Amino acid sequence: MVSFFSFSGLLIVALATSLVVAPALAQSSCSSDGQRAPQGVLERFINADCATCWSESGTKRPDPQALAIDWIVPSAAGQDAPLWAAASRDSLQRLESLALAVPITSAVHPGAGSGAAVAPLARGVKLRVARGVALGGYMGASVELTLPQKKPVGQARIQYPLTAWLVLAQEIRADEEGSPVERLLVRNALVLTWKSGRRHAESRPMGLPEGSNPQRIRVVAWVQDATGQTLATAASVCVSPPA
């Protein structure tokens, strides 16, 4: 019999390996490689009690060079809330990090520089994300940050610690699931803290809640320094190999 701990170790190895071998197995490559980095992340929060907020025609849309992600916030109604199945407790941590209260209906936060260029101090910063295949209700996800070797002339120093948000989000197209807009619905999130160094990389198996569609999962990440300035954002896109 395989113990829980040995199984977990095997699962971590398998998921991490899938991030590397997927292209070799002629599967889709799902990373931010070759993609234009989003110039910010518009964050939309919806209380799980507010079903009409999901289908609101006036839903805020991101600027052309930014992207939007959607958090469903758990409510006091628990499983009786209309949007309970899509609610994530990670949304509460995110709201707390932004010093925002749980919205009664919905709320929008411009996020990591939505619609604007990344902070001037972020010149030369590179951020990469990727994901593997789904296995046993988990999906391997990775984030890699590289800072320039030397501070560009006239650029302020990056203040540590750095905070990285790594998010698994399910793509929902406009007019699907009753939504009038395209959405990236957060299914899981991981917060990382980096205290020093030029290069940082993390690969983790992340759980996929019941009802998730692995084929529609994208990885989104953004990194901020201690002053709250956004250094970089990245989002994965799945590209099928040539026939």
PDB file of C-alpha atoms in Angstrom:
ATOM      1  CA  MET A   1       0.000   0.000   0.000  1.00  0.00           C
ATOM      2  CA  VAL A   2       1.260   3.470  -0.890  1.00  0.00           C
ATOM      3  CA  SER A   3       1.077   5.834   2.069  1.00  0.00           C
ATOM      4  CA  PHE A   4      -0.534   9.256   1.771  1.00  0.00           C
ATOM      5  CA  PHE A   5       2.847  10.938   2.129  1.00  0.00           C
ATOM      6  CA  SER A   6       4.574   8.849  -0.525  1.00  0.00           C
ATOM      7  CA  PHE A   7       1.596   9.336  -2.858  1.00  0.00           C
ATOM      8  CA  SER A   8       1.787  13.092  -2.304  1.00  0.00           C
ATOM      9  CA  GLY A   9       5.467  13.044  -3.154  1.00  0.00           C
ATOM     10  CA  LEU A  10       4.821  11.102  -6.343  1.00  0.00           C
ATOM     11  CA  LEU A  11       2.028  13.491  -7.267  1.00  0.00           C
ATOM     12  CA  ILE A  12       4.260  16.532  -6.802  1.00  0.00           C
ATOM     13  CA  VAL A  13       6.977  14.978  -8.961  1.00  0.00           C
ATOM     14  CA  ALA A  14       4.465  14.007 -11.665  1.00  0.00           C
ATOM     15  CA  LEU A  15       2.861  17.427 -11.784  1.00  0.00           C
ATOM     16  CA  ALA A  16       6.156  19.275 -11.786  1.00  0.00           C
ATOM     17  CA  THR A  17       7.467  16.995 -14.517  1.00  0.00           C
ATOM     18  CA  SER A  18       4.367  17.653 -16.612  1.00  0.00           C
ATOM     19  CA  LEU A  19       5.405  21.326 -16.822  1.00  0.00           C
ATOM     20  CA  VAL A  20       8.552  20.236 -18.645  1.00  0.00           C
ATOM     21  CA  VAL A  21       7.533  17.232 -20.714  1.00  0.00           C
ATOM     22  CA  ALA A  22       4.143  18.344 -22.024  1.00  0.00           C
ATOM     23  CA  PRO A  23       5.556  19.894 -25.236  1.00  0.00           C
ATOM     24  CA  ALA A  24       7.702  16.801 -25.801  1.00  0.00           C
ATOM     25  CA  LEU A  25       4.589  14.636 -25.689  1.00  0.00           C
ATOM     26  CA  ALA A  26       2.952  16.717 -28.454  1.00  0.00           C
ATOM     27  CA  GLN A  27       0.486  18.229 -26.019  1.00  0.00           C
ATOM     28  CA  SER A  28      -0.466  21.881 -25.900  1.00  0.00           C
ATOM     29  CA  SER A  29       2.144  24.176 -24.395  1.00  0.00           C
ATOM     30  CA  CYS A  30       0.464  26.392 -21.797  1.00  0.00           C
ATOM     31  CA  SER A  31       2.739  29.238 -20.773  1.00  0.00           C
ATOM     32  CA  SER A  32       3.282  32.957 -21.192  1.00  0.00           C
ATOM     33  CA  ASP A  33       6.134  32.381 -23.635  1.00  0.00           C
ATOM     34  CA  GLY A  34       5.824  34.591 -26.700  1.00  0.00           C
ATOM     35  CA  GLN A  35       2.772  36.392 -25.305  1.00  0.00           C
ATOM     36  CA  ARG A  36       2.419  40.129 -24.735  1.00  0.00           C
ATOM     37  CA  ALA A  37       2.445  40.757 -20.993  1.00  0.00           C
ATOM     38  CA  PRO A  38      -0.825  42.243 -19.714  1.00  0.00           C
ATOM     39  CA  GLN A  39      -0.448  45.875 -18.695  1.00  0.00           C
ATOM     40  CA  GLY A  40      -2.361  45.309 -15.501  1.00  0.00           C
ATOM     41  CA  VAL A  41      -5.041  43.117 -13.950  1.00  0.00           C
ATOM     42  CA  LEU A  42      -8.561  44.411 -13.382  1.00  0.00           C
ATOM     43  CA  GLU A  43     -10.073  42.532 -10.426  1.00  0.00           C
ATOM     44  CA  ARG A  44     -13.832  42.032 -10.140  1.00  0.00           C
ATOM     45  CA  PHE A  45     -15.304  40.751  -6.862  1.00  0.00           C
ATOM     46  CA  ILE A  46     -18.815  39.294  -6.712  1.00  0.00           C
ATOM     47  CA  ASN A  47     -20.609  38.293  -3.526  1.00  0.00           C
ATOM     48  CA  ALA A  48     -21.850  34.701  -3.837  1.00  0.00           C
ATOM     49  CA  ASP A  49     -25.320  35.962  -2.842  1.00  0.00           C
ATOM     50  CA  CYS A  50     -25.567  38.208  -5.908  1.00  0.00           C
ATOM     51  CA  ALA A  51     -26.520  36.040  -8.884  1.00  0.00           C
ATOM     52  CA  THR A  52     -27.615  39.102 -10.885  1.00  0.00           C
ATOM     53  CA  CYS A  53     -24.116  40.618 -10.511  1.00  0.00           C
ATOM     54  CA  TRP A  54     -22.749  37.759 -12.614  1.00  0.00           C
ATOM     55  CA  SER A  55     -25.118  38.528 -15.478  1.00  0.00           C
ATOM     56  CA  GLU A  56     -25.002  42.339 -15.194  1.00  0.00           C
ATOM     57  CA  SER A  57     -24.717  43.872 -18.664  1.00  0.00           C
ATOM     58  CA  GLY A  58     -22.787  46.827 -17.257  1.00  0.00           C
ATOM     59  CA  THR A  59     -19.952  44.655 -15.924  1.00  0.00           C
ATOM     60  CA  LYS A  60     -16.687  46.605 -15.950  1.00  0.00           C
ATOM     61  CA  ARG A  61     -14.382  45.573 -18.772  1.00  0.00           C
ATOM     62  CA  PRO A  62     -10.584  45.837 -18.735  1.00  0.00           C
ATOM     63  CA  ASP A  63      -8.643  48.244 -20.894  1.00  0.00           C
ATOM     64  CA  PRO A  64      -7.382  46.751 -24.178  1.00  0.00           C
ATOM     65  CA  GLN A  65      -3.890  45.947 -22.923  1.00  0.00           C
ATOM     66  CA  ALA A  66      -5.018  44.638 -19.526  1.00  0.00           C
ATOM     67  CA  LEU A  67      -6.987  41.561 -18.489  1.00  0.00           C
ATOM     68  CA  ALA A  68      -9.699  40.937 -15.919  1.00  0.00           C
ATOM     69  CA  ILE A  69     -10.030  38.216 -13.324  1.00  0.00           C
ATOM     70  CA  ASP A  70     -13.130  37.405 -11.293  1.00  0.00           C
ATOM     71  CA  TRP A  71     -13.306  36.434  -7.637  1.00  0.00           C
ATOM     72  CA  ILE A  72     -16.500  34.970  -6.170  1.00  0.00           C
ATOM     73  CA  VAL A  73     -16.582  35.865  -2.481  1.00  0.00           C
ATOM     74  CA  PRO A  74     -18.172  33.442   0.032  1.00  0.00           C
ATOM     75  CA  SER A  75     -21.220  34.814   1.827  1.00  0.00           C
ATOM     76  CA  ALA A  76     -22.893  34.184   5.178  1.00  0.00           C
ATOM     77  CA  ALA A  77     -25.474  32.056   3.347  1.00  0.00           C
ATOM     78  CA  GLY A  78     -22.831  29.416   2.699  1.00  0.00           C
ATOM     79  CA  GLN A  79     -24.012  26.648   0.393  1.00  0.00           C
ATOM     80  CA  ASP A  80     -27.393  28.344   0.032  1.00  0.00           C
ATOM     81  CA  ALA A  81     -25.827  31.240  -1.906  1.00  0.00           C
ATOM     82  CA  PRO A  82     -26.597  31.135  -5.663  1.00  0.00           C
ATOM     83  CA  LEU A  83     -22.922  31.349  -6.636  1.00  0.00           C
ATOM     84  CA  TRP A  84     -21.616  29.202  -3.793  1.00  0.00           C
ATOM     85  CA  ALA A  85     -20.158  26.500  -6.074  1.00  0.00           C
ATOM     86  CA  ALA A  86     -17.756  29.012  -7.637  1.00  0.00           C
ATOM     87  CA  ALA A  87     -16.840  30.843  -4.413  1.00  0.00           C
ATOM     88  CA  SER A  88     -13.218  30.822  -3.268  1.00  0.00           C
ATOM     89  CA  ARG A  89     -11.904  31.579   0.196  1.00  0.00           C
ATOM     90  CA  ASP A  90      -8.800  32.923  -1.515  1.00  0.00           C
ATOM     91  CA  SER A  91     -10.947  35.932  -2.426  1.00  0.00           C
ATOM     92  CA  LEU A  92     -11.149  36.857   1.261  1.00  0.00           C
ATOM     93  CA  GLN A  93      -7.358  36.866   1.526  1.00  0.00           C
ATOM     94  CA  ARG A  94      -7.142  38.991  -1.598  1.00  0.00           C
ATOM     95  CA  LEU A  95      -9.665  41.511  -0.278  1.00  0.00           C
ATOM     96  CA  GLU A  96      -7.746  41.708   2.988  1.00  0.00           C
ATOM     97  CA  SER A  97      -4.485  42.352   1.127  1.00  0.00           C
ATOM     98  CA  LEU A  98      -6.179  45.266  -0.652  1.00  0.00           C
ATOM     99  CA  ALA A  99      -7.727  46.566   2.603  1.00  0.00           C
ATOM    100  CA  LEU A 100     -11.194  46.126   1.070  1.00  0.00           C
ATOM    101  CA  ALA A 101     -14.366  44.922   2.773  1.00  0.00           C
ATOM    102  CA  VAL A 102     -16.444  42.044   1.454  1.00  0.00           C
ATOM    103  CA  PRO A 103     -18.788  43.642  -1.098  1.00  0.00           C
ATOM    104  CA  ILE A 104     -22.521  43.449  -0.428  1.00  0.00           C
ATOM    105  CA  THR A 105     -23.079  42.892  -4.143  1.00  0.00           C
ATOM    106  CA  SER A 106     -19.968  43.458  -6.282  1.00  0.00           C
ATOM    107  CA  ALA A 107     -16.870  45.614  -6.398  1.00  0.00           C
ATOM    108  CA  VAL A 108     -14.095  46.411  -8.836  1.00  0.00           C
ATOM    109  CA  HIS A 109     -10.473  47.101  -8.072  1.00  0.00           C
ATOM    110  CA  PRO A 110      -8.214  48.493 -10.806  1.00  0.00           C
ATOM    111  CA  GLY A 111      -5.653  45.961  -9.658  1.00  0.00           C
ATOM    112  CA  ALA A 112      -2.035  45.839 -10.689  1.00  0.00           C
ATOM    113  CA  GLY A 113      -1.878  48.985 -12.793  1.00  0.00           C
ATOM    114  CA  SER A 114      -4.851  48.130 -15.010  1.00  0.00           C
ATOM    115  CA  GLY A 115      -4.752  50.056 -18.240  1.00  0.00           C
ATOM    116  CA  ALA A 116      -1.420  51.670 -17.463  1.00  0.00           C
ATOM    117  CA  ALA A 117       2.192  50.749 -18.097  1.00  0.00           C
ATOM    118  CA  VAL A 118       3.996  48.870 -15.358  1.00  0.00           C
ATOM    119  CA  ALA A 119       5.892  50.991 -12.858  1.00  0.00           C
ATOM    120  CA  PRO A 120       9.030  52.732 -14.183  1.00  0.00           C
ATOM    121  CA  LEU A 121      11.151  50.837 -11.642  1.00  0.00           C
ATOM    122  CA  ALA A 122      10.111  47.594 -13.350  1.00  0.00           C
ATOM    123  CA  ARG A 123      12.121  48.074 -16.560  1.00  0.00           C
ATOM    124  CA  GLY A 124      13.994  44.890 -17.415  1.00  0.00           C
ATOM    125  CA  VAL A 125      11.896  42.684 -15.116  1.00  0.00           C
ATOM    126  CA  LYS A 126      10.740  39.416 -16.682  1.00  0.00           C
ATOM    127  CA  LEU A 127       7.904  37.239 -15.402  1.00  0.00           C
ATOM    128  CA  ARG A 128       6.984  33.809 -16.793  1.00  0.00           C
ATOM    129  CA  VAL A 129       4.137  31.455 -15.892  1.00  0.00           C
ATOM    130  CA  ALA A 130       3.245  27.976 -17.089  1.00  0.00           C
ATOM    131  CA  ARG A 131       0.983  25.085 -16.233  1.00  0.00           C
ATOM    132  CA  GLY A 132       1.024  21.345 -16.719  1.00  0.00           C
ATOM    133  CA  VAL A 133      -1.726  18.810 -17.278  1.00  0.00           C
ATOM    134  CA  ALA A 134      -4.443  17.993 -14.752  1.00  0.00           C
ATOM    135  CA  LEU A 135      -3.780  14.884 -12.674  1.00  0.00           C
ATOM    136  CA  GLY A 136      -5.852  13.560  -9.805  1.00  0.00           C
ATOM    137  CA  GLY A 137      -7.647  16.850  -9.233  1.00  0.00           C
ATOM    138  CA  TYR A 138      -4.418  18.857  -9.281  1.00  0.00           C
ATOM    139  CA  MET A 139      -2.525  20.890 -11.833  1.00  0.00           C
ATOM    140  CA  GLY A 140       1.134  21.856 -11.754  1.00  0.00           C
ATOM    141  CA  ALA A 141       1.728  25.596 -12.006  1.00  0.00           C
ATOM    142  CA  SER A 142       4.948  27.580 -12.068  1.00  0.00           C
ATOM    143  CA  VAL A 143       6.066  31.183 -11.859  1.00  0.00           C
ATOM    144  CA  GLU A 144       9.531  32.568 -12.570  1.00  0.00           C
ATOM    145  CA  LEU A 145      10.755  36.099 -11.958  1.00  0.00           C
ATOM    146  CA  THR A 146      14.035  37.530 -13.252  1.00  0.00           C
ATOM    147  CA  LEU A 147      15.258  40.979 -12.231  1.00  0.00           C
ATOM    148  CA  PRO A 148      17.856  42.940 -14.234  1.00  0.00           C
ATOM    149  CA  GLN A 149      21.483  42.439 -13.201  1.00  0.00           C
ATOM    150  CA  LYS A 150      22.004  46.162 -12.812  1.00  0.00           C
ATOM    151  CA  LYS A 151      19.596  48.913 -11.861  1.00  0.00           C
ATOM    152  CA  PRO A 152      18.831  50.931 -15.023  1.00  0.00           C
ATOM    153  CA  VAL A 153      20.093  54.509 -14.912  1.00  0.00           C
ATOM    154  CA  GLY A 154      17.596  56.773 -13.191  1.00  0.00           C
ATOM    155  CA  GLN A 155      15.488  53.881 -11.892  1.00  0.00           C
ATOM    156  CA  ALA A 156      14.656  53.600  -8.214  1.00  0.00           C
ATOM    157  CA  ARG A 157      15.704  50.496  -6.330  1.00  0.00           C
ATOM    158  CA  ILE A 158      13.176  47.709  -5.997  1.00  0.00           C
ATOM    159  CA  GLN A 159      12.053  47.444  -2.387  1.00  0.00           C
ATOM    160  CA  TYR A 160      11.891  43.998  -0.766  1.00  0.00           C
ATOM    161  CA  PRO A 161      10.097  41.827   0.140  1.00  0.00           C
ATOM    162  CA  LEU A 162       8.340  41.008  -3.128  1.00  0.00           C
ATOM    163  CA  THR A 163       4.869  39.516  -3.161  1.00  0.00           C
ATOM    164  CA  ALA A 164       3.738  37.260  -5.991  1.00  0.00           C
ATOM    165  CA  TRP A 165       0.163  36.148  -6.610  1.00  0.00           C
ATOM    166  CA  LEU A 166      -0.124  32.968  -8.688  1.00  0.00           C
ATOM    167  CA  VAL A 167      -3.691  32.248  -9.792  1.00  0.00           C
ATOM    168  CA  LEU A 168      -5.412  29.393 -11.600  1.00  0.00           C
ATOM    169  CA  ALA A 169      -8.375  30.896 -13.442  1.00  0.00           C
ATOM    170  CA  GLN A 170     -10.965  29.224 -15.655  1.00  0.00           C
ATOM    171  CA  GLU A 171     -11.727  30.953 -18.920  1.00  0.00           C
ATOM    172  CA  ILE A 172     -15.429  31.621 -19.522  1.00  0.00           C
ATOM    173  CA  ARG A 173     -16.304  33.145 -22.868  1.00  0.00           C
ATOM    174  CA  ALA A 174     -18.832  35.930 -23.303  1.00  0.00           C
ATOM    175  CA  ASP A 175     -22.416  34.623 -23.408  1.00  0.00           C
ATOM    176  CA  GLU A 176     -21.428  31.387 -21.646  1.00  0.00           C
ATOM    177  CA  GLU A 177     -22.755  30.465 -18.207  1.00  0.00           C
ATOM    178  CA  GLY A 178     -25.023  33.513 -18.296  1.00  0.00           C
ATOM    179  CA  SER A 179     -22.122  35.981 -18.373  1.00  0.00           C
ATOM    180  CA  PRO A 180     -22.281  38.908 -20.822  1.00  0.00           C
ATOM    181  CA  VAL A 181     -18.483  39.342 -20.720  1.00  0.00           C
ATOM    182  CA  GLU A 182     -15.427  37.148 -20.962  1.00  0.00           C
ATOM    183  CA  ARG A 183     -14.224  36.102 -17.536  1.00  0.00           C
ATOM    184  CA  LEU A 184     -11.250  34.456 -15.885  1.00  0.00           C
ATOM    185  CA  LEU A 185     -12.844  32.899 -12.820  1.00  0.00           C
ATOM    186  CA  VAL A 186     -10.353  32.288 -10.021  1.00  0.00           C
ATOM    187  CA  ARG A 187     -10.341  28.624  -8.947  1.00  0.00           C
ATOM    188  CA  ASN A 188      -7.225  28.636  -6.773  1.00  0.00           C
ATOM    189  CA  ALA A 189      -4.563  31.112  -5.689  1.00  0.00           C
ATOM    190  CA  LEU A 190      -1.134  30.990  -4.114  1.00  0.00           C
ATOM    191  CA  VAL A 191       0.719  33.873  -2.463  1.00  0.00           C
ATOM    192  CA  LEU A 192       4.519  33.838  -2.414  1.00  0.00           C
ATOM    193  CA  THR A 193       6.967  36.111  -0.594  1.00  0.00           C
ATOM    194  CA  TRP A 194      10.505  36.627  -1.884  1.00  0.00           C
ATOM    195  CA  LYS A 195      12.914  38.463   0.404  1.00  0.00           C
ATOM    196  CA  SER A 196      15.995  38.920  -1.777  1.00  0.00           C
ATOM    197  CA  GLY A 197      17.774  37.816  -4.929  1.00  0.00           C
ATOM    198  CA  ARG A 198      17.669  38.379  -8.691  1.00  0.00           C
ATOM    199  CA  ARG A 199      15.921  35.167  -9.681  1.00  0.00           C
ATOM    200  CA  HIS A 200      12.933  33.485  -8.125  1.00  0.00           C
ATOM    201  CA  ALA A 201      11.092  30.382  -9.281  1.00  0.00           C
ATOM    202  CA  GLU A 202       8.339  28.259  -7.784  1.00  0.00           C
ATOM    203  CA  SER A 203       6.512  25.173  -9.066  1.00  0.00           C
ATOM    204  CA  ARG A 204       3.562  23.795  -7.133  1.00  0.00           C
ATOM    205  CA  PRO A 205       0.701  21.330  -7.548  1.00  0.00           C
ATOM    206  CA  MET A 206      -2.488  23.354  -7.102  1.00  0.00           C
ATOM    207  CA  GLY A 207      -5.897  21.861  -6.470  1.00  0.00           C
ATOM    208  CA  LEU A 208      -8.716  22.174  -8.972  1.00  0.00           C
ATOM    209  CA  PRO A 209     -12.118  22.465  -7.273  1.00  0.00           C
ATOM    210  CA  GLU A 210     -14.894  20.128  -8.337  1.00  0.00           C
ATOM    211  CA  GLY A 211     -16.563  21.386 -11.505  1.00  0.00           C
ATOM    212  CA  SER A 212     -13.402  22.984 -12.930  1.00  0.00           C
ATOM    213  CA  ASN A 213     -12.659  22.508 -16.620  1.00  0.00           C
ATOM    214  CA  PRO A 214      -8.895  21.795 -16.881  1.00  0.00           C
ATOM    215  CA  GLN A 215      -8.898  22.582 -20.602  1.00  0.00           C
ATOM    216  CA  ARG A 216      -9.986  26.146 -19.827  1.00  0.00           C
ATOM    217  CA  ILE A 217      -7.525  26.841 -17.009  1.00  0.00           C
ATOM    218  CA  ARG A 218      -5.059  29.710 -17.439  1.00  0.00           C
ATOM    219  CA  VAL A 219      -2.319  30.824 -15.078  1.00  0.00           C
ATOM    220  CA  VAL A 220      -2.158  34.503 -14.163  1.00  0.00           C
ATOM    221  CA  ALA A 221       0.499  36.098 -11.960  1.00  0.00           C
ATOM    222  CA  TRP A 222       1.629  39.512 -10.852  1.00  0.00           C
ATOM    223  CA  VAL A 223       4.472  40.646  -8.608  1.00  0.00           C
ATOM    224  CA  GLN A 224       4.599  43.745  -6.426  1.00  0.00           C
ATOM    225  CA  ASP A 225       7.377  45.192  -4.324  1.00  0.00           C
ATOM    226  CA  ALA A 226       7.138  46.348  -0.709  1.00  0.00           C
ATOM    227  CA  THR A 227       5.782  49.751  -1.761  1.00  0.00           C
ATOM    228  CA  GLY A 228       2.893  48.127  -3.635  1.00  0.00           C
ATOM    229  CA  GLN A 229       4.218  48.970  -7.091  1.00  0.00           C
ATOM    230  CA  THR A 230       3.658  46.317  -9.724  1.00  0.00           C
ATOM    231  CA  LEU A 231       6.849  44.965 -11.253  1.00  0.00           C
ATOM    232  CA  ALA A 232       5.358  42.586 -13.802  1.00  0.00           C
ATOM    233  CA  THR A 233       2.290  40.635 -14.839  1.00  0.00           C
ATOM    234  CA  ALA A 234       1.968  37.470 -16.928  1.00  0.00           C
ATOM    235  CA  ALA A 235      -0.745  35.161 -18.212  1.00  0.00           C
ATOM    236  CA  SER A 236      -0.541  31.774 -19.909  1.00  0.00           C
ATOM    237  CA  VAL A 237      -2.041  30.859 -23.258  1.00  0.00           C
ATOM    238  CA  CYS A 238      -2.315  27.272 -24.480  1.00  0.00           C
ATOM    239  CA  VAL A 239      -0.830  26.780 -27.953  1.00  0.00           C
ATOM    240  CA  SER A 240      -1.292  23.477 -29.789  1.00  0.00           C
ATOM    241  CA  PRO A 241       1.793  22.013 -31.480  1.00  0.00           C
ATOM    242  CA  PRO A 242       1.977  21.926 -35.288  1.00  0.00           C
ATOM    243  CA  ALA A 243       0.093  19.017 -36.842  1.00  0.00           C
TER     244      ALA A 243
END
